[in-house]
PDB file of C-alpha atoms in Angstrom:
ATOM      1  CA  SER A   1     -33.416   0.538  23.055  1.00  0.00           C
ATOM      2  CA  ALA A   2     -36.499   2.579  22.149  1.00  0.00           C
ATOM      3  CA  ASP A   3     -34.467   5.794  22.245  1.00  0.00           C
ATOM      4  CA  LEU A   4     -31.844   4.238  19.991  1.00  0.00           C
ATOM      5  CA  LYS A   5     -34.530   3.272  17.484  1.00  0.00           C
ATOM      6  CA  LEU A   6     -35.891   6.841  17.500  1.00  0.00           C
ATOM      7  CA  LEU A   7     -32.384   8.219  16.987  1.00  0.00           C
ATOM      8  CA  GLU A   8     -31.757   5.893  14.041  1.00  0.00           C
ATOM      9  CA  GLU A   9     -35.067   6.847  12.427  1.00  0.00           C
ATOM     10  CA  ALA A  10     -34.396  10.563  12.904  1.00  0.00           C
ATOM     11  CA  THR A  11     -30.891  10.437  11.449  1.00  0.00           C
ATOM     12  CA  ILE A  12     -31.264   7.938   8.608  1.00  0.00           C
ATOM     13  CA  SER A  13     -31.476  10.595   5.877  1.00  0.00           C
ATOM     14  CA  VAL A  14     -28.339  12.360   7.158  1.00  0.00           C
ATOM     15  CA  CYS A  15     -26.484   9.050   7.357  1.00  0.00           C
ATOM     16  CA  LYS A  16     -27.528   8.056   3.838  1.00  0.00           C
ATOM     17  CA  SER A  17     -26.375  11.419   2.526  1.00  0.00           C
ATOM     18  CA  LEU A  18     -23.011  11.025   4.254  1.00  0.00           C
ATOM     19  CA  VAL A  19     -22.611   7.473   2.948  1.00  0.00           C
ATOM     20  CA  GLU A  20     -23.263   8.775  -0.566  1.00  0.00           C
ATOM     21  CA  LYS A  21     -20.984  11.833  -0.414  1.00  0.00           C
ATOM     22  CA  ASN A  22     -18.217  10.753   1.950  1.00  0.00           C
ATOM     23  CA  PRO A  23     -16.004   8.994  -0.633  1.00  0.00           C
ATOM     24  CA  ARG A  24     -15.724  12.383  -2.401  1.00  0.00           C
ATOM     25  CA  THR A  25     -15.560  14.618   0.661  1.00  0.00           C
ATOM     26  CA  GLY A  26     -13.709  12.597   3.275  1.00  0.00           C
ATOM     27  CA  ASN A  27     -15.851  14.157   6.019  1.00  0.00           C
ATOM     28  CA  LEU A  28     -15.967  11.072   8.255  1.00  0.00           C
ATOM     29  CA  GLY A  29     -12.203  10.648   8.145  1.00  0.00           C
ATOM     30  CA  SER A  30     -11.754  14.347   8.888  1.00  0.00           C
ATOM     31  CA  LEU A  31     -14.071  14.133  11.894  1.00  0.00           C
ATOM     32  CA  ILE A  32     -12.130  11.150  13.233  1.00  0.00           C
ATOM     33  CA  LYS A  33      -8.764  12.880  12.671  1.00  0.00           C
ATOM     34  CA  VAL A  34      -9.923  16.032  14.462  1.00  0.00           C
ATOM     35  CA  PHE A  35     -11.301  13.993  17.346  1.00  0.00           C
ATOM     36  CA  LEU A  36      -8.078  12.005  17.692  1.00  0.00           C
ATOM     37  CA  SER A  37      -5.932  15.130  17.542  1.00  0.00           C
ATOM     38  CA  ARG A  38      -7.984  16.754  20.297  1.00  0.00           C
ATOM     39  CA  THR A  39      -8.018  13.765  22.676  1.00  0.00           C
ATOM     40  CA  LYS A  40      -4.694  14.900  24.130  1.00  0.00           C
ATOM     41  CA  GLU A  41      -6.487  17.977  25.418  1.00  0.00           C
ATOM     42  CA  LEU A  42      -9.213  16.002  27.192  1.00  0.00           C
ATOM     43  CA  LYS A  43      -7.160  15.311  30.313  1.00  0.00           C
ATOM     44  CA  ILE A  44      -6.216  18.977  30.630  1.00  0.00           C
ATOM     45  CA  SER A  45      -9.834  19.994  30.065  1.00  0.00           C
ATOM     46  CA  ALA A  46     -11.013  17.616  32.765  1.00  0.00           C
ATOM     47  CA  GLU A  47      -8.441  19.000  35.213  1.00  0.00           C
ATOM     48  CA  CYS A  48      -9.478  22.575  34.369  1.00  0.00           C
ATOM     49  CA  GLN A  49     -13.147  21.604  34.406  1.00  0.00           C
ATOM     50  CA  ASN A  50     -13.621  22.848  30.848  1.00  0.00           C
ATOM     51  CA  HIS A  51     -17.047  21.315  30.432  1.00  0.00           C
ATOM     52  CA  LEU A  52     -17.616  22.834  26.994  1.00  0.00           C
ATOM     53  CA  PHE A  53     -14.629  21.038  25.458  1.00  0.00           C
ATOM     54  CA  ILE A  54     -15.558  17.760  27.164  1.00  0.00           C
ATOM     55  CA  TRP A  55     -19.136  18.110  25.914  1.00  0.00           C
ATOM     56  CA  GLN A  56     -17.879  18.755  22.342  1.00  0.00           C
ATOM     57  CA  ALA A  57     -15.567  15.722  22.484  1.00  0.00           C
ATOM     58  CA  HIS A  58     -18.392  13.563  23.822  1.00  0.00           C
ATOM     59  CA  ASN A  59     -20.704  14.677  21.018  1.00  0.00           C
ATOM     60  CA  ALA A  60     -18.049  14.086  18.349  1.00  0.00           C
ATOM     61  CA  LEU A  61     -17.423  10.567  19.650  1.00  0.00           C
ATOM     62  CA  PHE A  62     -21.169   9.897  19.800  1.00  0.00           C
ATOM     63  CA  ILE A  63     -21.578  11.018  16.160  1.00  0.00           C
ATOM     64  CA  ILE A  64     -18.631   8.864  15.068  1.00  0.00           C
ATOM     65  CA  CYS A  65     -20.098   5.826  16.837  1.00  0.00           C
ATOM     66  CA  CYS A  66     -23.547   6.339  15.303  1.00  0.00           C
ATOM     67  CA  LEU A  67     -22.130   6.792  11.805  1.00  0.00           C
ATOM     68  CA  LEU A  68     -19.832   3.790  12.071  1.00  0.00           C
ATOM     69  CA  LYS A  69     -22.760   1.645  13.169  1.00  0.00           C
ATOM     70  CA  VAL A  70     -24.671   2.623  10.028  1.00  0.00           C
ATOM     71  CA  PHE A  71     -21.629   2.208   7.787  1.00  0.00           C
ATOM     72  CA  ILE A  72     -20.725  -1.222   9.175  1.00  0.00           C
ATOM     73  CA  SER A  73     -24.282  -2.535   9.032  1.00  0.00           C
ATOM     74  CA  GLN A  74     -24.940  -1.382   5.457  1.00  0.00           C
ATOM     75  CA  MET A  75     -21.632  -1.855   3.620  1.00  0.00           C
ATOM     76  CA  SER A  76     -19.258  -4.527   2.566  1.00  0.00           C
ATOM     77  CA  GLU A  77     -15.699  -4.378   3.851  1.00  0.00           C
ATOM     78  CA  GLU A  78     -14.491  -3.073   0.475  1.00  0.00           C
ATOM     79  CA  GLU A  79     -17.073  -0.267   0.438  1.00  0.00           C
ATOM     80  CA  LEU A  80     -16.226   0.632   4.017  1.00  0.00           C
ATOM     81  CA  GLN A  81     -12.554   0.870   3.141  1.00  0.00           C
ATOM     82  CA  LEU A  82     -13.349   3.528   0.511  1.00  0.00           C
ATOM     83  CA  HIS A  83     -14.645   5.781   3.249  1.00  0.00           C
ATOM     84  CA  PHE A  84     -11.303   5.707   5.047  1.00  0.00           C
ATOM     85  CA  THR A  85      -8.974   5.989   2.068  1.00  0.00           C
ATOM     86  CA  TYR A  86     -10.004   9.418   0.859  1.00  0.00           C
ATOM     87  CA  GLU A  87      -7.222  11.316  -0.840  1.00  0.00           C
ATOM     88  CA  GLU A  88      -7.570  14.998  -1.588  1.00  0.00           C
ATOM     89  CA  LYS A  89      -7.424  15.702  -5.303  1.00  0.00           C
ATOM     90  CA  SER A  90      -5.297  18.630  -6.419  1.00  0.00           C
TER      91      SER A  90
END
């Protein structure tokens, strides 16, 4: 619990910046898409003992969880939806 509080305090400025810019950039959605596309490789990596890939997947999931916690606690459902409906402008 104390470590979680320290983590939240240390990352609040990054999270606020992402909340502000994400509707234009779609970075959170991109991170989630990349993570989901790479999950198929996790089983193979575990069998091959590819610890680097497993470590990267773990970190990506940890970042997603931390960001979603901030997003959910600070936004309405409508605002949250904007962060997942990014469409690239041509």
